[in-house]
């Protein structure tokens, strides 16, 4: 099933021809209308007329999150404010948020790409979409909402929070699709259980989870506990919001990037060279149809790889691998690179522990230490202490063997790790605190 079969199944040569045409037109727009790009393009010695093939993309300058912060709030906008119909912003951990603006056409494009994403995930007209992504400045809620309406499904604008009410609504309204962060879906399942409600009795069929990296092992856990088909969605407000890429329900093997609107590249984040198909690196995205705030070679900081191999679903758009994490989130522990998602994958494979964990990094006597706190199941916690000791030793050994990093595993009581209704906080890094 497709939402826009013609564009979703374009032959590769047609995708590339369209990308080149749209890339040239976008560069022609920003070199006139955005002083930042006028200067950056001149410095790189590139004009829209000098772009002859997609390989010329590599001559274009990168755009960094810092450039967006420096342009706060509207200096990267490529159209006058009277053409902007929506403004969103993403909260940064430090300082001012990054601001994005959408023209009417941008909202239409976003709605279509989100509708395509829903269909790829196995959603159709007639579905009742329970949308627990946050509504507000964050793009998640409204992005999914407009896509659901564009598709013609029924959307329940829940937003995050008030978990008991969420469960009641899902039960009473007969929700068939759930959209939220993967960690929140597990929290909902746990909260439902406390109320004596089994998620397997609900009508949920499809779950679309994103906004934080999660592992394949967590997918299996969610699918088991919520009795639905779980797919991964990717997006970021700087590029558009949710719906930049999605897994198809047919393969669930990599996320199709809507290449008629975005050009993805994978680069080595240190040397900035473009990497070949299949190699892991930083995802860089160029928007080629956006009007409000077009971005050239935006450094997402997300780590993945790309493949152009045909997919069984019939979509011809390239697929990026499930995110390993953000390069900003990568922990370097005594010189070893570790992503929280790698530790998660190991934890999820261990019987007796729950999918709730937090990583605490400290520096003692100039040495990094990593403590992995993970909850154990109710049955396990009442167990003898020697069993718990054996379990933590087993996890420590697996982490050492698979990731090469020494850590201390502390098993904690069920439900003692703070639950999140949005993005889960997995890492507490105390190293840079005095
Ligand atoms: Zn596919």
Tab-separated table of C-alpha atoms and ligand atoms in Angstrom:
chain	number	residue	atom	x	y	z
A	1	UNK	CA	0.000	0.000	0.000
A	2	UNK	CA	1.200	3.493	-0.856
A	3	UNK	CA	-0.083	6.990	-0.199
A	4	UNK	CA	1.555	8.473	-3.306
A	5	UNK	CA	2.502	5.473	-5.414
A	6	UNK	CA	3.986	7.452	-8.303
A	7	UNK	CA	6.520	9.283	-6.149
A	8	UNK	CA	7.169	6.504	-3.657
A	9	UNK	CA	8.161	4.098	-6.425
A	10	UNK	CA	10.062	6.424	-8.793
A	11	UNK	CA	12.963	4.664	-10.526
A	12	UNK	CA	16.390	5.700	-9.157
A	13	UNK	CA	17.312	7.704	-12.280
A	14	UNK	CA	14.068	9.672	-11.983
A	15	UNK	CA	14.682	10.354	-8.279
A	16	UNK	CA	18.168	11.620	-9.084
A	17	UNK	CA	16.974	13.820	-11.939
A	18	UNK	CA	14.308	15.320	-9.688
A	19	UNK	CA	16.812	15.832	-6.871
A	20	UNK	CA	19.237	17.658	-9.154
A	21	UNK	CA	16.528	19.927	-10.520
A	22	UNK	CA	15.179	20.709	-7.059
A	23	UNK	CA	18.661	21.161	-5.554
A	24	UNK	CA	19.584	23.766	-8.163
A	25	UNK	CA	16.305	25.610	-7.643
A	26	UNK	CA	16.722	25.598	-3.852
A	27	UNK	CA	20.303	26.915	-4.037
A	28	UNK	CA	19.130	29.599	-6.470
A	29	UNK	CA	16.499	30.652	-3.914
A	30	UNK	CA	18.771	30.828	-0.874
A	31	UNK	CA	21.658	32.555	-2.633
A	32	UNK	CA	19.261	35.425	-3.253
A	33	UNK	CA	17.176	35.427	-0.089
A	34	UNK	CA	19.336	34.231	2.827
A	35	UNK	CA	22.430	36.365	3.592
A	36	UNK	CA	23.990	33.516	5.590
A	37	UNK	CA	23.913	31.205	2.551
A	38	UNK	CA	24.875	33.950	0.114
A	39	UNK	CA	28.075	34.369	2.085
A	40	UNK	CA	28.689	30.646	2.710
A	41	UNK	CA	28.154	29.740	-0.961
A	42	UNK	CA	30.417	32.555	-2.151
A	43	UNK	CA	33.093	31.363	0.276
A	44	UNK	CA	32.767	27.805	-1.103
A	45	UNK	CA	32.863	29.181	-4.646
A	46	UNK	CA	29.543	27.612	-5.636
A	47	UNK	CA	26.617	29.177	-7.489
A	48	UNK	CA	23.360	27.465	-8.407
A	49	UNK	CA	24.422	27.612	-12.089
A	50	UNK	CA	27.649	25.756	-11.347
A	51	UNK	CA	25.765	22.722	-9.972
A	52	UNK	CA	25.801	20.226	-12.852
A	53	UNK	CA	25.340	16.882	-11.110
A	54	UNK	CA	24.429	15.482	-7.693
A	55	UNK	CA	28.151	14.952	-7.061
A	56	UNK	CA	28.404	18.756	-6.849
A	57	UNK	CA	26.489	18.552	-3.583
A	58	UNK	CA	29.821	17.732	-1.949
A	59	UNK	CA	31.108	21.188	-2.876
A	60	UNK	CA	28.351	22.851	-0.858
A	61	UNK	CA	28.978	24.102	2.694
A	62	UNK	CA	27.582	22.366	5.781
A	63	UNK	CA	24.977	23.943	8.041
A	64	UNK	CA	25.394	23.350	11.770
A	65	UNK	CA	22.951	23.630	14.643
A	66	UNK	CA	25.094	26.509	15.864
A	67	UNK	CA	24.361	28.390	12.613
A	68	UNK	CA	20.674	28.110	13.456
A	69	UNK	CA	21.281	29.373	16.984
A	70	UNK	CA	23.331	32.274	15.624
A	71	UNK	CA	20.443	33.128	13.276
A	72	UNK	CA	17.926	33.232	16.129
A	73	UNK	CA	15.083	33.649	15.602
A	74	UNK	CA	14.382	34.315	11.901
A	75	UNK	CA	17.640	35.064	10.065
A	76	UNK	CA	17.707	31.781	8.137
A	77	UNK	CA	14.164	32.190	6.821
A	78	UNK	CA	14.096	32.369	3.025
A	79	UNK	CA	10.678	34.018	2.654
A	80	UNK	CA	9.127	37.159	4.159
A	81	UNK	CA	7.306	36.655	7.475
A	82	UNK	CA	3.934	37.218	5.822
A	83	UNK	CA	4.415	33.925	3.966
A	84	UNK	CA	5.122	31.979	7.177
A	85	UNK	CA	1.999	30.268	8.541
A	86	UNK	CA	3.556	28.209	11.369
A	87	UNK	CA	6.529	28.482	13.700
A	88	UNK	CA	8.024	25.620	15.711
A	89	UNK	CA	11.124	25.421	17.851
A	90	UNK	CA	13.210	22.681	19.358
A	91	UNK	CA	14.425	23.014	22.874
A	92	UNK	CA	18.162	22.928	23.188
A	93	UNK	CA	19.948	21.713	26.284
A	94	UNK	CA	21.697	25.073	26.393
A	95	UNK	CA	20.475	28.547	25.642
A	96	UNK	CA	17.981	29.578	22.993
A	97	UNK	CA	15.894	27.107	20.992
A	98	UNK	CA	16.334	26.626	17.243
A	99	UNK	CA	13.424	28.137	15.359
A	100	UNK	CA	11.833	26.884	12.137
A	101	UNK	CA	9.136	28.465	9.975
A	102	UNK	CA	6.751	26.832	7.499
A	103	UNK	CA	4.935	28.287	4.510
A	104	UNK	CA	1.527	26.922	3.577
A	105	UNK	CA	3.209	24.697	0.984
A	106	UNK	CA	5.688	23.423	3.609
A	107	UNK	CA	2.770	22.361	5.832
A	108	UNK	CA	1.186	20.588	2.840
A	109	UNK	CA	4.436	18.764	2.065
A	110	UNK	CA	4.915	17.779	5.700
A	111	UNK	CA	1.318	16.496	5.914
A	112	UNK	CA	1.803	14.408	2.779
A	113	UNK	CA	5.117	12.934	3.969
A	114	UNK	CA	3.592	12.087	7.353
A	115	UNK	CA	0.594	10.513	5.552
A	116	UNK	CA	3.012	8.477	3.393
A	117	UNK	CA	4.788	7.451	6.612
A	118	UNK	CA	1.546	6.302	8.237
A	119	UNK	CA	0.670	4.167	5.202
A	120	UNK	CA	4.184	2.690	5.113
A	121	UNK	CA	3.707	1.709	8.770
A	122	UNK	CA	0.494	-0.141	7.886
A	123	UNK	CA	-2.040	2.558	8.859
A	124	UNK	CA	-5.084	3.293	6.695
A	125	UNK	CA	-8.242	5.347	6.500
A	126	UNK	CA	-10.592	4.106	9.197
A	127	UNK	CA	-7.824	3.771	11.761
A	128	UNK	CA	-8.103	5.661	15.055
A	129	UNK	CA	-4.745	7.266	15.753
A	130	UNK	CA	-3.982	7.939	19.401
A	131	UNK	CA	-1.361	10.666	19.133
A	132	UNK	CA	0.659	10.973	22.337
A	133	UNK	CA	3.442	13.077	20.880
A	134	UNK	CA	3.599	16.461	22.560
A	135	UNK	CA	1.595	19.284	20.978
A	136	UNK	CA	3.197	22.700	21.113
A	137	UNK	CA	6.504	24.106	19.955
A	138	UNK	CA	7.770	20.524	19.574
A	139	UNK	CA	6.973	19.278	16.055
A	140	UNK	CA	5.910	15.749	17.053
A	141	UNK	CA	2.267	16.323	17.962
A	142	UNK	CA	1.119	18.599	15.163
A	143	UNK	CA	3.276	16.834	12.561
A	144	UNK	CA	1.625	13.472	13.205
A	145	UNK	CA	-1.771	15.173	13.579
A	146	UNK	CA	-1.762	16.832	10.146
A	147	UNK	CA	-0.488	13.639	8.528
A	148	UNK	CA	-3.280	11.622	10.111
A	149	UNK	CA	-5.907	14.081	8.842
A	150	UNK	CA	-4.303	14.156	5.395
A	151	UNK	CA	-4.555	10.372	5.286
A	152	UNK	CA	-8.180	10.586	6.372
A	153	UNK	CA	-7.787	8.585	9.576
A	154	UNK	CA	-9.385	9.685	12.858
A	155	UNK	CA	-6.862	11.379	15.100
A	156	UNK	CA	-7.138	11.779	18.869
A	157	UNK	CA	-4.946	14.758	19.872
A	158	UNK	CA	-3.839	13.394	23.271
A	159	UNK	CA	-0.395	14.966	23.608
A	160	UNK	CA	1.827	13.577	26.402
A	161	UNK	CA	1.151	13.145	30.096
A	162	UNK	CA	-1.772	12.006	32.244
A	163	UNK	CA	-1.070	8.352	31.580
A	164	UNK	CA	-4.165	6.964	33.327
A	165	UNK	CA	-6.410	9.068	31.115
A	166	UNK	CA	-4.456	8.012	28.044
A	167	UNK	CA	-5.148	4.372	28.832
A	168	UNK	CA	-8.835	5.009	29.504
A	169	UNK	CA	-9.201	6.845	26.174
A	170	UNK	CA	-7.373	4.106	24.285
A	171	UNK	CA	-9.656	1.530	25.815
A	172	UNK	CA	-12.943	3.441	25.408
A	173	UNK	CA	-12.277	5.086	22.011
A	174	UNK	CA	-10.942	1.905	20.431
A	175	UNK	CA	-7.581	3.385	19.354
A	176	UNK	CA	-5.919	1.209	16.715
A	177	UNK	CA	-2.662	3.162	16.283
A	178	UNK	CA	-0.383	4.619	18.958
A	179	UNK	CA	2.233	7.324	18.311
A	180	UNK	CA	4.703	8.272	21.080
A	181	UNK	CA	8.284	7.688	22.191
A	182	UNK	CA	9.248	4.007	22.605
A	183	UNK	CA	10.059	4.505	26.291
A	184	UNK	CA	6.654	6.078	26.942
A	185	UNK	CA	4.883	3.146	25.292
A	186	UNK	CA	6.493	0.793	27.790
A	187	UNK	CA	5.585	3.072	30.656
A	188	UNK	CA	1.965	3.041	29.450
A	189	UNK	CA	1.968	-0.760	29.341
A	190	UNK	CA	3.310	-0.861	32.879
A	191	UNK	CA	0.777	1.706	34.146
A	192	UNK	CA	-2.047	-0.205	32.435
A	193	UNK	CA	-0.999	-3.407	34.156
A	194	UNK	CA	-1.264	-1.673	37.533
A	195	UNK	CA	-4.834	-0.724	36.663
A	196	UNK	CA	-5.526	-4.333	35.805
A	197	UNK	CA	-5.706	-3.597	32.077
A	198	UNK	CA	-3.919	-5.881	29.655
A	199	UNK	CA	-2.721	-4.063	26.533
A	200	UNK	CA	-3.399	-7.255	24.610
A	201	UNK	CA	-7.120	-6.655	25.136
A	202	UNK	CA	-6.960	-3.228	23.453
A	203	UNK	CA	-7.559	-2.733	19.731
A	204	UNK	CA	-4.074	-1.326	19.072
A	205	UNK	CA	-2.583	-2.789	15.902
A	206	UNK	CA	0.279	-0.456	14.972
A	207	UNK	CA	2.711	1.608	17.057
A	208	UNK	CA	4.823	4.365	15.497
A	209	UNK	CA	7.654	5.216	17.813
A	210	UNK	CA	10.372	7.804	17.488
A	211	UNK	CA	12.099	10.900	18.892
A	212	UNK	CA	14.699	8.807	20.712
A	213	UNK	CA	17.062	6.014	19.623
A	214	UNK	CA	15.879	2.513	20.497
A	215	UNK	CA	17.112	-0.982	19.841
A	216	UNK	CA	15.778	-3.966	17.908
A	217	UNK	CA	15.528	-5.822	21.216
A	218	UNK	CA	13.300	-3.077	22.600
A	219	UNK	CA	11.060	-3.407	19.538
A	220	UNK	CA	10.456	-7.078	20.340
A	221	UNK	CA	9.734	-6.223	23.957
A	222	UNK	CA	7.233	-3.492	22.985
A	223	UNK	CA	5.552	-5.711	20.391
A	224	UNK	CA	5.124	-8.428	23.017
A	225	UNK	CA	3.856	-6.179	25.792
A	226	UNK	CA	1.565	-3.974	23.666
A	227	UNK	CA	0.517	-6.614	21.150
A	228	UNK	CA	1.090	-4.444	18.081
A	229	UNK	CA	3.449	-4.026	15.148
A	230	UNK	CA	6.059	-1.427	16.147
A	231	UNK	CA	7.833	0.694	13.541
A	232	UNK	CA	10.538	3.293	13.865
A	233	UNK	CA	10.010	6.839	12.593
A	234	UNK	CA	12.663	9.505	12.174
A	235	UNK	CA	12.529	13.242	11.934
A	236	UNK	CA	13.939	16.413	13.370
A	237	UNK	CA	12.439	19.848	13.559
A	238	UNK	CA	15.354	21.509	11.764
A	239	UNK	CA	14.618	19.424	8.658
A	240	UNK	CA	10.811	19.273	8.972
A	241	UNK	CA	9.633	17.320	12.027
A	242	UNK	CA	8.469	13.683	12.160
A	243	UNK	CA	8.135	11.875	8.825
A	244	UNK	CA	11.548	12.531	7.265
A	245	UNK	CA	12.023	8.744	7.219
A	246	UNK	CA	10.031	5.677	8.277
A	247	UNK	CA	10.310	1.909	8.336
A	248	UNK	CA	7.887	0.078	6.107
A	249	UNK	CA	5.829	-2.591	7.882
A	250	UNK	CA	6.680	-5.082	5.124
A	251	UNK	CA	10.438	-5.188	5.814
A	252	UNK	CA	11.052	-3.298	9.092
A	253	UNK	CA	14.623	-3.132	7.934
A	254	UNK	CA	15.854	0.434	7.700
A	255	UNK	CA	13.893	3.668	7.347
A	256	UNK	CA	12.947	4.971	3.886
A	257	UNK	CA	14.026	8.615	3.510
A	258	UNK	CA	11.580	10.575	1.303
A	259	UNK	CA	14.204	11.347	-1.289
A	260	UNK	CA	12.047	13.505	-3.530
A	261	UNK	CA	12.200	16.101	-0.710
A	262	UNK	CA	15.479	15.365	1.078
A	263	UNK	CA	18.951	14.336	-0.051
A	264	UNK	CA	20.669	12.201	2.596
A	265	UNK	CA	24.439	11.727	2.829
A	266	UNK	CA	26.548	9.813	5.343
A	267	UNK	CA	29.844	11.426	6.282
A	268	UNK	CA	32.761	10.747	8.544
A	269	UNK	CA	32.067	13.341	11.271
A	270	UNK	CA	35.769	14.009	11.838
A	271	UNK	CA	37.132	14.229	8.276
A	272	UNK	CA	33.787	15.293	6.706
A	273	UNK	CA	34.347	12.976	3.717
A	274	UNK	CA	31.257	11.322	2.228
A	275	UNK	CA	31.162	7.609	3.057
A	276	UNK	CA	30.108	4.788	0.731
A	277	UNK	CA	26.864	2.836	1.045
A	278	UNK	CA	26.730	0.665	4.155
A	279	UNK	CA	29.300	2.511	6.234
A	280	UNK	CA	28.347	4.051	9.561
A	281	UNK	CA	28.712	7.774	9.940
A	282	UNK	CA	26.850	11.015	10.562
A	283	UNK	CA	23.634	11.654	8.646
A	284	UNK	CA	23.658	14.923	6.699
A	285	UNK	CA	20.431	16.127	5.062
A	286	UNK	CA	19.747	18.735	2.391
A	287	UNK	CA	16.139	19.898	2.066
A	288	UNK	CA	15.262	20.465	-1.591
A	289	UNK	CA	11.632	21.581	-1.509
A	290	UNK	CA	11.321	23.494	1.739
A	291	UNK	CA	10.415	27.171	1.345
A	292	UNK	CA	10.381	28.627	4.865
A	293	UNK	CA	13.812	27.552	5.996
A	294	UNK	CA	15.696	25.460	3.437
A	295	UNK	CA	18.868	23.865	4.802
A	296	UNK	CA	21.974	22.854	2.883
A	297	UNK	CA	23.846	19.799	4.182
A	298	UNK	CA	22.513	19.993	7.729
A	299	UNK	CA	24.670	18.095	10.233
A	300	UNK	CA	22.101	16.032	12.148
A	301	UNK	CA	24.676	14.454	14.543
A	302	UNK	CA	22.701	11.214	14.201
A	303	UNK	CA	24.781	8.111	13.507
A	304	UNK	CA	23.533	5.640	10.896
A	305	UNK	CA	24.351	4.091	7.501
A	306	UNK	CA	22.489	4.113	4.175
A	307	UNK	CA	21.501	1.515	1.596
A	308	UNK	CA	20.044	1.916	-1.918
A	309	UNK	CA	19.163	-1.771	-2.224
A	310	UNK	CA	15.616	-2.411	-3.439
A	311	UNK	CA	13.103	-3.076	-0.655
A	312	UNK	CA	10.420	-5.777	-0.701
A	313	UNK	CA	7.732	-3.129	-0.131
A	314	UNK	CA	8.294	-1.654	-3.599
A	315	UNK	CA	9.406	1.771	-2.382
A	316	UNK	CA	12.496	2.929	-4.217
A	317	UNK	CA	13.684	5.480	-1.670
A	318	UNK	CA	16.973	4.811	0.136
A	319	UNK	CA	16.898	3.387	3.615
A	320	UNK	CA	18.894	4.513	6.642
A	321	UNK	CA	19.657	2.065	9.420
A	322	UNK	CA	18.003	2.397	12.823
A	323	UNK	CA	19.848	5.207	14.616
A	324	UNK	CA	22.690	4.063	16.832
A	325	UNK	CA	22.435	7.331	18.696
A	326	UNK	CA	23.525	10.909	18.292
A	327	UNK	CA	27.189	11.653	18.032
A	328	UNK	CA	26.513	14.133	20.861
A	329	UNK	CA	25.198	11.254	23.009
A	330	UNK	CA	28.141	8.986	22.315
A	331	UNK	CA	29.974	8.325	25.538
A	332	UNK	CA	33.717	7.982	25.513
A	333	UNK	CA	34.608	5.853	28.507
A	334	UNK	CA	38.347	5.437	28.965
A	335	UNK	CA	38.776	5.885	25.239
A	336	UNK	CA	36.060	3.437	24.219
A	337	UNK	CA	33.095	4.770	22.199
A	338	UNK	CA	29.772	3.590	23.606
A	339	UNK	CA	26.219	4.438	22.626
A	340	UNK	CA	23.497	4.043	25.256
A	341	UNK	CA	21.507	2.028	22.674
A	342	UNK	CA	24.277	-0.596	22.555
A	343	UNK	CA	24.027	-1.112	26.301
A	344	UNK	CA	20.243	-1.198	25.981
A	345	UNK	CA	20.491	-3.963	23.394
A	346	UNK	CA	22.544	-6.063	25.810
A	347	UNK	CA	20.229	-5.401	28.761
A	348	UNK	CA	17.181	-6.354	26.730
A	349	UNK	CA	18.714	-9.734	26.030
A	350	UNK	CA	19.052	-10.566	29.721
A	351	UNK	CA	16.260	-12.448	31.399
A	352	UNK	CA	15.015	-10.929	34.666
A	353	UNK	CA	15.771	-7.267	33.954
A	354	UNK	CA	13.295	-4.648	32.800
A	355	UNK	CA	13.689	-2.128	29.934
A	356	UNK	CA	14.284	0.725	32.361
A	357	UNK	CA	17.862	1.799	32.864
A	358	UNK	CA	20.139	4.759	33.377
A	359	UNK	CA	23.864	5.133	32.778
A	360	UNK	CA	25.883	7.150	35.254
A	361	UNK	CA	29.340	8.307	34.284
A	362	UNK	CA	31.768	9.771	36.810
A	363	UNK	CA	35.426	10.591	36.898
A	364	UNK	CA	37.314	9.313	39.931
A	365	UNK	CA	41.070	9.887	40.271
A	366	UNK	CA	41.181	10.868	36.576
A	367	UNK	CA	39.564	7.604	35.544
A	368	UNK	CA	36.132	7.348	33.957
A	369	UNK	CA	33.691	5.029	35.650
A	370	UNK	CA	30.433	3.759	34.248
A	371	UNK	CA	27.607	2.526	36.391
A	372	UNK	CA	24.641	0.860	34.733
A	373	UNK	CA	21.516	0.978	36.866
A	374	UNK	CA	18.832	-1.359	35.656
A	375	UNK	CA	15.567	-2.466	37.171
A	376	UNK	CA	14.901	-6.107	37.873
A	377	UNK	CA	11.500	-7.729	37.638
A	378	UNK	CA	9.302	-8.183	40.733
A	379	UNK	CA	10.020	-11.920	40.948
A	380	UNK	CA	13.720	-11.422	40.680
A	381	UNK	CA	13.935	-8.731	43.347
A	382	UNK	CA	12.484	-10.939	46.060
A	383	UNK	CA	15.049	-13.529	45.092
A	384	UNK	CA	18.137	-14.417	47.082
A	385	UNK	CA	20.941	-11.906	47.102
A	386	UNK	CA	23.412	-14.347	45.559
A	387	UNK	CA	21.176	-14.685	42.513
A	388	UNK	CA	21.137	-10.924	42.106
A	389	UNK	CA	24.904	-10.792	42.445
A	390	UNK	CA	25.278	-13.483	39.807
A	391	UNK	CA	22.950	-11.570	37.507
A	392	UNK	CA	24.836	-8.286	37.774
A	393	UNK	CA	28.163	-10.075	37.261
A	394	UNK	CA	26.741	-11.730	34.153
A	395	UNK	CA	25.664	-8.373	32.673
A	396	UNK	CA	29.014	-6.752	33.515
A	397	UNK	CA	30.770	-9.596	31.704
A	398	UNK	CA	28.551	-9.286	28.609
A	399	UNK	CA	29.088	-5.530	28.374
A	400	UNK	CA	32.840	-6.013	28.731
A	401	UNK	CA	32.902	-8.718	26.065
A	402	UNK	CA	30.658	-6.996	23.554
A	403	UNK	CA	31.588	-3.340	23.976
A	404	UNK	CA	35.035	-3.548	25.544
A	405	UNK	CA	34.114	-1.306	28.419
A	406	UNK	CA	34.311	-2.092	32.115
A	407	UNK	CA	31.294	-1.095	34.136
A	408	UNK	CA	29.528	-1.722	37.383
A	409	UNK	CA	25.975	-2.995	37.140
A	410	UNK	CA	23.626	-2.058	39.951
A	411	UNK	CA	20.283	-3.823	39.975
A	412	UNK	CA	17.609	-1.577	41.378
A	413	UNK	CA	14.085	-2.114	42.637
A	414	UNK	CA	11.215	-2.379	40.203
A	415	UNK	CA	9.821	1.080	39.267
A	416	UNK	CA	12.622	3.000	40.960
A	417	UNK	CA	13.979	4.628	37.791
A	418	UNK	CA	12.149	7.821	36.835
A	419	UNK	CA	9.681	7.299	33.972
A	420	UNK	CA	9.423	9.784	31.165
A	421	UNK	CA	6.328	10.835	29.264
A	422	UNK	CA	8.514	12.211	26.506
A	423	UNK	CA	12.126	11.469	25.720
A	424	UNK	CA	13.742	9.195	28.291
A	425	UNK	CA	16.854	10.444	30.051
A	426	UNK	CA	19.302	7.567	29.767
A	427	UNK	CA	22.615	9.163	30.666
A	428	UNK	CA	23.807	11.160	33.660
A	429	UNK	CA	27.321	12.352	32.943
A	430	UNK	CA	28.863	13.931	36.028
A	431	UNK	CA	32.358	14.196	34.577
A	432	UNK	CA	32.261	17.837	33.623
A	433	UNK	CA	30.804	18.976	36.887
A	434	UNK	CA	33.306	20.479	39.273
B	1	LIG	ZN1	10.361	-0.881	2.345
